[in-house]
Amino acid sequence: MHNCLSLWKRAALWRLSLILSILCFILAAYFPTDSLKKTFPWLPGQEHFTQQHSFQSKDQSHGDAREQLSLPDMQKSFKGSITLAGHTLPLPHGEWHPVVMAQSEEENGANFIALIRLDHSVVTGFITAQLSQKALPPILADDIMTPCHDDRNYFTTNKNVPGQINCSFLANAVMAEDVVSLNPFVHAAISRIRDAGLLIPPLMITAGWRHVSPLPSGQITGAIVDVLLSPLEQGTPRLLAPLSHWDKKVLNKDPAALNFINKAKEWLPLWSNLLAEGYNNVLLPSTSSGGKFDPASLR
């Protein structure tokens, strides 16, 4: 005990280190990270928000889903459009390479695909699409539409027609975070992209589209399509603006970031119309050109 007191009086650096260690421990306990919160759920605070990108309810999203996951040849490429779950999925300008394809065998089964567009080894676009192949319980409609009500979105619009609910939104996704989505298929796609040595920018702009069609039975069908765009300087892997400048509250202070978002706002309604036409299998090549050229595409 005497030795400890002597050390406390004489070793100022040791004393400071001990105090800081205790302080950091207290802060970590009161403000836990998501991973720490999951390991020790009794800690105070809540997990950070992540967008729901699947047809599973929030209670189901961490369960053991039975799924058929395939890893297609990433050297293959698609242009124009592809077919998914019996619907036409238009693709923005450029060559899109398949990363992951999946089919859930759960009751709320869905077809999923992830594709990327590259400029050399840099990802300029990342598409994730999930379309239901079976009728879904109506309670999932709110889960599908959840991102449309996020006040952090740059832009949100609803375009409902008889018998259909459509929403599109513009947001940002910090790709450096461990949890980008609750969907395990999206996690698998991101892991495969990184394992292939391809560069994913630290931040991407999400152009999201959500669709719900009520059925006479009272159930619904749904679609979740996200196109993540890279706001990069032309021909480089550098962001147009620092990471902190993409927050909605400070966006007006950075002309480069604001210009990219404004272009995305102009493009999003055209793109959403293409997705709606494709979902209803009435997409016409003559009307698709305007929505094909997103702000991150190389023309």
mmCIF file of C-alpha atoms in Angstrom:
data_model
loop_
_atom_site.group_PDB
_atom_site.id
_atom_site.type_symbol
_atom_site.label_atom_id
_atom_site.label_comp_id
_atom_site.label_asym_id
_atom_site.label_seq_id
_atom_site.Cartn_x
_atom_site.Cartn_y
_atom_site.Cartn_z
ATOM 1 C CA MET A 1 0.000 0.000 0.000
ATOM 2 C CA HIS A 2 2.841 2.350 0.926
ATOM 3 C CA ASN A 3 4.543 1.620 -2.418
ATOM 4 C CA CYS A 4 1.340 2.445 -4.314
ATOM 5 C CA LEU A 5 0.998 5.760 -2.484
ATOM 6 C CA SER A 6 4.623 6.621 -3.203
ATOM 7 C CA LEU A 7 4.175 5.779 -6.859
ATOM 8 C CA TRP A 8 1.016 7.890 -6.974
ATOM 9 C CA LYS A 9 2.874 10.917 -5.564
ATOM 10 C CA ARG A 10 6.060 10.618 -7.630
ATOM 11 C CA ALA A 11 5.013 9.186 -11.024
ATOM 12 C CA ALA A 12 2.945 11.956 -12.578
ATOM 13 C CA LEU A 13 2.789 10.290 -16.001
ATOM 14 C CA TRP A 14 1.636 6.983 -14.493
ATOM 15 C CA ARG A 15 -0.961 8.850 -12.428
ATOM 16 C CA LEU A 16 -2.284 10.635 -15.536
ATOM 17 C CA SER A 17 -2.414 7.381 -17.519
ATOM 18 C CA LEU A 18 -4.399 5.675 -14.766
ATOM 19 C CA ILE A 19 -6.897 8.539 -14.557
ATOM 20 C CA LEU A 20 -7.359 8.601 -18.336
ATOM 21 C CA SER A 21 -7.807 4.819 -18.441
ATOM 22 C CA ILE A 22 -10.576 4.979 -15.853
ATOM 23 C CA LEU A 23 -12.206 7.905 -17.670
ATOM 24 C CA CYS A 24 -12.109 6.068 -21.014
ATOM 25 C CA PHE A 25 -13.620 2.975 -19.398
ATOM 26 C CA ILE A 26 -16.500 5.044 -18.001
ATOM 27 C CA LEU A 27 -17.117 6.778 -21.349
ATOM 28 C CA ALA A 28 -17.062 3.450 -23.196
ATOM 29 C CA ALA A 29 -19.637 2.079 -20.774
ATOM 30 C CA TYR A 30 -21.975 5.061 -21.096
ATOM 31 C CA PHE A 31 -21.494 5.556 -24.851
ATOM 32 C CA PRO A 32 -20.900 2.014 -26.179
ATOM 33 C CA THR A 33 -20.181 1.250 -29.825
ATOM 34 C CA ASP A 34 -22.656 -0.909 -31.760
ATOM 35 C CA SER A 35 -20.461 -4.002 -31.451
ATOM 36 C CA LEU A 36 -19.982 -3.446 -27.697
ATOM 37 C CA LYS A 37 -23.718 -2.880 -27.267
ATOM 38 C CA LYS A 38 -24.468 -6.176 -29.012
ATOM 39 C CA THR A 39 -21.985 -8.038 -26.818
ATOM 40 C CA PHE A 40 -23.203 -6.392 -23.603
ATOM 41 C CA PRO A 41 -26.866 -5.413 -24.240
ATOM 42 C CA TRP A 42 -27.294 -4.232 -20.633
ATOM 43 C CA LEU A 43 -25.087 -1.209 -21.327
ATOM 44 C CA PRO A 44 -26.908 2.142 -21.660
ATOM 45 C CA GLY A 45 -27.624 3.748 -25.030
ATOM 46 C CA GLN A 46 -29.032 2.474 -28.301
ATOM 47 C CA GLU A 47 -27.492 0.967 -31.400
ATOM 48 C CA HIS A 48 -26.956 3.411 -34.263
ATOM 49 C CA PHE A 49 -29.545 3.506 -37.017
ATOM 50 C CA THR A 50 -28.955 1.414 -40.107
ATOM 51 C CA GLN A 51 -31.288 1.235 -43.054
ATOM 52 C CA GLN A 52 -33.488 -1.797 -43.450
ATOM 53 C CA HIS A 53 -32.693 -3.339 -46.845
ATOM 54 C CA SER A 54 -34.606 -6.597 -46.722
ATOM 55 C CA PHE A 55 -38.099 -8.003 -46.542
ATOM 56 C CA GLN A 56 -37.474 -9.400 -43.081
ATOM 57 C CA SER A 57 -38.932 -7.563 -40.143
ATOM 58 C CA LYS A 58 -36.476 -6.010 -37.702
ATOM 59 C CA ASP A 59 -37.069 -8.953 -35.354
ATOM 60 C CA GLN A 60 -36.228 -11.431 -38.117
ATOM 61 C CA SER A 61 -33.231 -9.656 -39.596
ATOM 62 C CA HIS A 62 -30.726 -11.241 -37.218
ATOM 63 C CA GLY A 63 -32.180 -14.744 -37.464
ATOM 64 C CA ASP A 64 -30.724 -17.695 -39.328
ATOM 65 C CA ALA A 65 -32.303 -17.307 -42.757
ATOM 66 C CA ARG A 66 -32.167 -20.183 -45.211
ATOM 67 C CA GLU A 67 -30.670 -18.695 -48.342
ATOM 68 C CA GLN A 68 -29.175 -19.766 -51.639
ATOM 69 C CA LEU A 69 -26.179 -17.523 -52.265
ATOM 70 C CA SER A 70 -24.216 -17.659 -55.504
ATOM 71 C CA LEU A 71 -21.055 -15.823 -56.512
ATOM 72 C CA PRO A 72 -21.203 -15.137 -60.255
ATOM 73 C CA ASP A 73 -18.215 -14.431 -62.475
ATOM 74 C CA MET A 74 -17.400 -10.768 -61.884
ATOM 75 C CA GLN A 75 -15.789 -10.553 -65.323
ATOM 76 C CA LYS A 76 -19.250 -10.760 -66.864
ATOM 77 C CA SER A 77 -21.076 -7.518 -67.501
ATOM 78 C CA PHE A 78 -24.578 -6.269 -68.233
ATOM 79 C CA LYS A 79 -25.829 -3.162 -69.998
ATOM 80 C CA GLY A 80 -29.265 -1.626 -70.295
ATOM 81 C CA SER A 81 -31.326 -3.904 -68.057
ATOM 82 C CA ILE A 82 -31.604 -7.333 -66.471
ATOM 83 C CA THR A 83 -34.522 -9.501 -65.355
ATOM 84 C CA LEU A 84 -35.060 -10.185 -61.658
ATOM 85 C CA ALA A 85 -37.989 -12.139 -60.181
ATOM 86 C CA GLY A 86 -39.960 -11.700 -63.393
ATOM 87 C CA HIS A 87 -39.479 -7.918 -63.503
ATOM 88 C CA THR A 88 -37.231 -5.719 -65.622
ATOM 89 C CA LEU A 89 -34.503 -3.956 -63.648
ATOM 90 C CA PRO A 90 -33.025 -1.050 -65.649
ATOM 91 C CA LEU A 91 -29.341 -0.275 -65.194
ATOM 92 C CA PRO A 92 -27.712 3.170 -65.286
ATOM 93 C CA HIS A 93 -25.159 3.974 -67.969
ATOM 94 C CA GLY A 94 -22.079 1.772 -68.136
ATOM 95 C CA GLU A 95 -21.098 -1.850 -67.688
ATOM 96 C CA TRP A 96 -22.371 -3.516 -64.540
ATOM 97 C CA HIS A 97 -20.667 -6.580 -63.101
ATOM 98 C CA PRO A 98 -22.565 -9.073 -60.928
ATOM 99 C CA VAL A 99 -21.146 -9.569 -57.437
ATOM 100 C CA VAL A 100 -23.718 -11.616 -55.537
ATOM 101 C CA MET A 101 -26.979 -13.287 -56.474
ATOM 102 C CA ALA A 102 -29.251 -14.798 -53.847
ATOM 103 C CA GLN A 103 -32.631 -16.323 -53.292
ATOM 104 C CA SER A 104 -34.143 -16.614 -49.853
ATOM 105 C CA GLU A 105 -36.054 -19.777 -49.032
ATOM 106 C CA GLU A 106 -37.848 -18.172 -46.129
ATOM 107 C CA GLU A 107 -41.604 -17.554 -46.127
ATOM 108 C CA ASN A 108 -40.933 -13.976 -47.226
ATOM 109 C CA GLY A 109 -38.752 -15.171 -50.103
ATOM 110 C CA ALA A 110 -37.112 -12.710 -52.451
ATOM 111 C CA ASN A 111 -34.619 -12.542 -55.280
ATOM 112 C CA PHE A 112 -31.540 -10.397 -54.691
ATOM 113 C CA ILE A 113 -28.709 -9.169 -56.869
ATOM 114 C CA ALA A 114 -25.757 -6.843 -56.309
ATOM 115 C CA LEU A 115 -23.812 -5.280 -59.175
ATOM 116 C CA ILE A 116 -20.940 -2.823 -59.456
ATOM 117 C CA ARG A 117 -19.684 -0.379 -62.054
ATOM 118 C CA LEU A 118 -15.961 0.293 -62.194
ATOM 119 C CA ASP A 119 -13.518 2.907 -63.381
ATOM 120 C CA HIS A 120 -10.388 0.765 -63.456
ATOM 121 C CA SER A 121 -10.391 -0.665 -59.908
ATOM 122 C CA VAL A 122 -12.549 2.037 -58.311
ATOM 123 C CA VAL A 123 -16.250 1.408 -57.697
ATOM 124 C CA THR A 124 -18.302 4.233 -59.239
ATOM 125 C CA GLY A 125 -21.678 2.579 -58.719
ATOM 126 C CA PHE A 126 -23.093 -0.170 -56.520
ATOM 127 C CA ILE A 127 -26.601 -1.542 -57.074
ATOM 128 C CA THR A 128 -28.487 -3.740 -54.650
ATOM 129 C CA ALA A 129 -31.965 -4.899 -55.659
ATOM 130 C CA GLN A 130 -34.354 -7.183 -53.824
ATOM 131 C CA LEU A 131 -37.755 -8.068 -55.284
ATOM 132 C CA SER A 132 -40.334 -10.249 -53.609
ATOM 133 C CA GLN A 133 -41.298 -13.422 -55.400
ATOM 134 C CA LYS A 134 -44.060 -14.268 -52.931
ATOM 135 C CA ALA A 135 -46.847 -12.357 -51.227
ATOM 136 C CA LEU A 136 -45.649 -10.594 -48.081
ATOM 137 C CA PRO A 137 -47.529 -9.837 -44.853
ATOM 138 C CA PRO A 138 -48.854 -6.243 -44.877
ATOM 139 C CA ILE A 139 -46.924 -5.384 -41.709
ATOM 140 C CA LEU A 140 -43.716 -5.361 -43.799
ATOM 141 C CA ALA A 141 -44.926 -2.363 -45.826
ATOM 142 C CA ASP A 142 -43.825 0.006 -43.067
ATOM 143 C CA ASP A 143 -40.401 -1.654 -42.863
ATOM 144 C CA ILE A 144 -39.914 -1.340 -46.625
ATOM 145 C CA MET A 145 -40.815 2.360 -46.521
ATOM 146 C CA THR A 146 -38.797 3.221 -43.385
ATOM 147 C CA PRO A 147 -35.887 4.990 -45.200
ATOM 148 C CA CYS A 148 -38.386 7.328 -46.869
ATOM 149 C CA HIS A 149 -39.147 8.921 -43.490
ATOM 150 C CA ASP A 150 -35.561 9.636 -42.438
ATOM 151 C CA ASP A 151 -35.107 13.372 -41.910
ATOM 152 C CA ARG A 152 -31.401 13.007 -42.729
ATOM 153 C CA ASN A 153 -32.263 12.406 -46.390
ATOM 154 C CA TYR A 154 -31.241 15.120 -48.819
ATOM 155 C CA PHE A 155 -34.441 14.607 -50.771
ATOM 156 C CA THR A 156 -37.541 12.409 -50.579
ATOM 157 C CA THR A 157 -40.479 12.129 -52.936
ATOM 158 C CA ASN A 158 -43.583 9.960 -53.059
ATOM 159 C CA LYS A 159 -45.306 9.073 -56.313
ATOM 160 C CA ASN A 160 -48.317 6.905 -55.647
ATOM 161 C CA VAL A 161 -50.589 5.559 -58.354
ATOM 162 C CA PRO A 162 -53.770 3.501 -57.904
ATOM 163 C CA GLY A 163 -52.814 0.187 -56.356
ATOM 164 C CA GLN A 164 -49.142 1.101 -55.848
ATOM 165 C CA ILE A 165 -47.028 3.017 -53.348
ATOM 166 C CA ASN A 166 -43.708 4.382 -54.624
ATOM 167 C CA CYS A 167 -41.074 6.346 -52.754
ATOM 168 C CA SER A 168 -37.618 7.545 -53.758
ATOM 169 C CA PHE A 169 -35.004 9.269 -51.646
ATOM 170 C CA LEU A 170 -31.460 10.591 -51.711
ATOM 171 C CA ALA A 171 -29.158 9.953 -48.754
ATOM 172 C CA ASN A 172 -25.523 9.180 -47.974
ATOM 173 C CA ALA A 173 -23.919 5.941 -46.854
ATOM 174 C CA VAL A 174 -20.626 5.895 -44.968
ATOM 175 C CA MET A 175 -19.048 2.775 -46.438
ATOM 176 C CA ALA A 176 -16.204 2.719 -43.925
ATOM 177 C CA GLU A 177 -18.629 1.774 -41.144
ATOM 178 C CA ASP A 178 -18.966 -1.886 -40.226
ATOM 179 C CA VAL A 179 -22.758 -1.808 -40.490
ATOM 180 C CA VAL A 180 -23.997 -0.386 -43.804
ATOM 181 C CA SER A 181 -27.105 -2.552 -44.002
ATOM 182 C CA LEU A 182 -28.941 -5.169 -41.986
ATOM 183 C CA ASN A 183 -29.279 -7.320 -45.097
ATOM 184 C CA PRO A 184 -26.783 -10.243 -45.024
ATOM 185 C CA PHE A 185 -26.757 -10.311 -48.841
ATOM 186 C CA VAL A 186 -25.449 -6.720 -48.905
ATOM 187 C CA HIS A 187 -22.753 -7.664 -46.387
ATOM 188 C CA ALA A 188 -21.716 -10.587 -48.598
ATOM 189 C CA ALA A 189 -21.503 -8.308 -51.642
ATOM 190 C CA ILE A 190 -19.363 -5.678 -49.905
ATOM 191 C CA SER A 191 -17.041 -8.354 -48.537
ATOM 192 C CA ARG A 192 -16.563 -9.862 -51.990
ATOM 193 C CA ILE A 193 -15.830 -6.464 -53.541
ATOM 194 C CA ARG A 194 -13.159 -5.746 -50.941
ATOM 195 C CA ASP A 195 -11.708 -9.253 -51.188
ATOM 196 C CA ALA A 196 -11.292 -8.682 -54.930
ATOM 197 C CA GLY A 197 -9.036 -5.698 -54.169
ATOM 198 C CA LEU A 198 -11.502 -3.142 -55.543
ATOM 199 C CA LEU A 199 -11.736 0.287 -53.944
ATOM 200 C CA ILE A 200 -15.032 1.349 -52.390
ATOM 201 C CA PRO A 201 -15.081 5.091 -51.601
ATOM 202 C CA PRO A 202 -15.488 5.977 -47.913
ATOM 203 C CA LEU A 203 -18.813 7.631 -48.730
ATOM 204 C CA MET A 204 -21.394 7.003 -51.445
ATOM 205 C CA ILE A 205 -24.667 8.724 -52.289
ATOM 206 C CA THR A 206 -27.693 6.421 -52.112
ATOM 207 C CA ALA A 207 -30.505 6.826 -54.628
ATOM 208 C CA GLY A 208 -33.151 4.594 -53.085
ATOM 209 C CA TRP A 209 -36.465 3.386 -54.491
ATOM 210 C CA ARG A 210 -39.156 1.586 -52.529
ATOM 211 C CA HIS A 211 -42.282 -0.002 -53.982
ATOM 212 C CA VAL A 212 -45.297 -1.680 -52.379
ATOM 213 C CA SER A 213 -48.295 -3.146 -54.217
ATOM 214 C CA PRO A 214 -51.281 -4.208 -52.066
ATOM 215 C CA LEU A 215 -52.922 -7.459 -53.175
ATOM 216 C CA PRO A 216 -56.648 -8.336 -53.063
ATOM 217 C CA SER A 217 -55.798 -10.921 -50.393
ATOM 218 C CA GLY A 218 -54.638 -8.156 -48.053
ATOM 219 C CA GLN A 219 -50.986 -9.090 -48.500
ATOM 220 C CA ILE A 220 -48.427 -7.096 -50.492
ATOM 221 C CA THR A 221 -45.571 -7.411 -52.939
ATOM 222 C CA GLY A 222 -42.533 -5.186 -52.669
ATOM 223 C CA ALA A 223 -39.299 -3.981 -54.213
ATOM 224 C CA ILE A 224 -36.171 -2.450 -52.676
ATOM 225 C CA VAL A 225 -33.633 -0.951 -55.087
ATOM 226 C CA ASP A 226 -30.632 1.131 -54.026
ATOM 227 C CA VAL A 227 -28.090 2.664 -56.384
ATOM 228 C CA LEU A 228 -25.029 3.912 -54.525
ATOM 229 C CA LEU A 229 -23.047 6.496 -56.486
ATOM 230 C CA SER A 230 -19.446 7.550 -55.885
ATOM 231 C CA PRO A 231 -19.028 11.349 -55.627
ATOM 232 C CA LEU A 232 -15.428 11.330 -56.850
ATOM 233 C CA GLU A 233 -13.191 13.689 -58.757
ATOM 234 C CA GLN A 234 -13.106 12.615 -62.399
ATOM 235 C CA GLY A 235 -10.608 9.805 -62.927
ATOM 236 C CA THR A 236 -9.433 9.719 -59.307
ATOM 237 C CA PRO A 237 -10.443 7.871 -56.121
ATOM 238 C CA ARG A 238 -10.726 11.165 -54.205
ATOM 239 C CA LEU A 239 -14.046 12.437 -52.883
ATOM 240 C CA LEU A 240 -15.243 15.738 -54.322
ATOM 241 C CA ALA A 241 -15.430 17.069 -50.767
ATOM 242 C CA PRO A 242 -14.210 15.924 -47.334
ATOM 243 C CA LEU A 243 -16.306 13.306 -45.583
ATOM 244 C CA SER A 244 -17.700 15.755 -43.024
ATOM 245 C CA HIS A 245 -18.967 18.111 -45.751
ATOM 246 C CA TRP A 246 -21.630 15.643 -46.972
ATOM 247 C CA ASP A 247 -23.828 16.090 -43.924
ATOM 248 C CA LYS A 248 -27.155 17.630 -44.895
ATOM 249 C CA LYS A 249 -26.729 20.435 -42.356
ATOM 250 C CA VAL A 250 -23.456 21.742 -43.831
ATOM 251 C CA LEU A 251 -23.893 20.762 -47.475
ATOM 252 C CA ASN A 252 -24.478 24.346 -48.629
ATOM 253 C CA LYS A 253 -20.994 25.312 -47.430
ATOM 254 C CA ASP A 254 -19.224 23.121 -50.004
ATOM 255 C CA PRO A 255 -19.974 23.947 -53.677
ATOM 256 C CA ALA A 256 -18.592 20.654 -55.020
ATOM 257 C CA ALA A 257 -20.700 18.497 -52.706
ATOM 258 C CA LEU A 258 -23.779 20.658 -53.254
ATOM 259 C CA ASN A 259 -23.383 20.493 -57.037
ATOM 260 C CA PHE A 260 -23.233 16.685 -57.005
ATOM 261 C CA ILE A 261 -26.321 16.409 -54.797
ATOM 262 C CA ASN A 262 -28.242 18.879 -56.978
ATOM 263 C CA LYS A 263 -27.420 16.808 -60.066
ATOM 264 C CA ALA A 264 -28.552 13.691 -58.221
ATOM 265 C CA LYS A 265 -31.825 15.420 -57.298
ATOM 266 C CA GLU A 266 -32.470 16.200 -60.966
ATOM 267 C CA TRP A 267 -31.662 12.624 -61.987
ATOM 268 C CA LEU A 268 -33.573 10.776 -59.258
ATOM 269 C CA PRO A 269 -37.154 11.358 -60.555
ATOM 270 C CA LEU A 270 -36.141 10.167 -64.039
ATOM 271 C CA TRP A 271 -34.471 7.100 -62.569
ATOM 272 C CA SER A 272 -37.436 6.341 -60.315
ATOM 273 C CA ASN A 273 -39.779 6.445 -63.306
ATOM 274 C CA LEU A 274 -37.569 3.904 -65.084
ATOM 275 C CA LEU A 275 -37.654 1.597 -62.081
ATOM 276 C CA ALA A 276 -41.446 1.827 -61.851
ATOM 277 C CA GLU A 277 -41.820 1.121 -65.584
ATOM 278 C CA GLY A 278 -39.396 -1.781 -65.340
ATOM 279 C CA TYR A 279 -41.185 -3.263 -62.353
ATOM 280 C CA ASN A 280 -44.450 -3.142 -64.292
ATOM 281 C CA ASN A 281 -42.661 -4.494 -67.405
ATOM 282 C CA VAL A 282 -43.660 -1.496 -69.537
ATOM 283 C CA LEU A 283 -40.146 -0.042 -69.926
ATOM 284 C CA LEU A 284 -39.613 1.425 -73.386
ATOM 285 C CA PRO A 285 -36.056 1.953 -74.730
ATOM 286 C CA SER A 286 -37.104 5.256 -76.291
ATOM 287 C CA THR A 287 -38.017 6.727 -72.889
ATOM 288 C CA SER A 288 -35.111 5.382 -70.873
ATOM 289 C CA SER A 289 -32.184 7.517 -72.024
ATOM 290 C CA GLY A 290 -32.765 10.474 -69.688
ATOM 291 C CA GLY A 291 -32.657 8.421 -66.528
ATOM 292 C CA LYS A 292 -29.664 6.334 -67.546
ATOM 293 C CA PHE A 293 -26.977 8.956 -66.976
ATOM 294 C CA ASP A 294 -26.452 9.335 -63.252
ATOM 295 C CA PRO A 295 -24.072 11.988 -61.821
ATOM 296 C CA ALA A 296 -21.278 9.434 -61.309
ATOM 297 C CA SER A 297 -21.418 7.864 -64.779
ATOM 298 C CA LEU A 298 -18.567 8.306 -67.256
ATOM 299 C CA ARG A 299 -19.975 9.504 -70.568
#
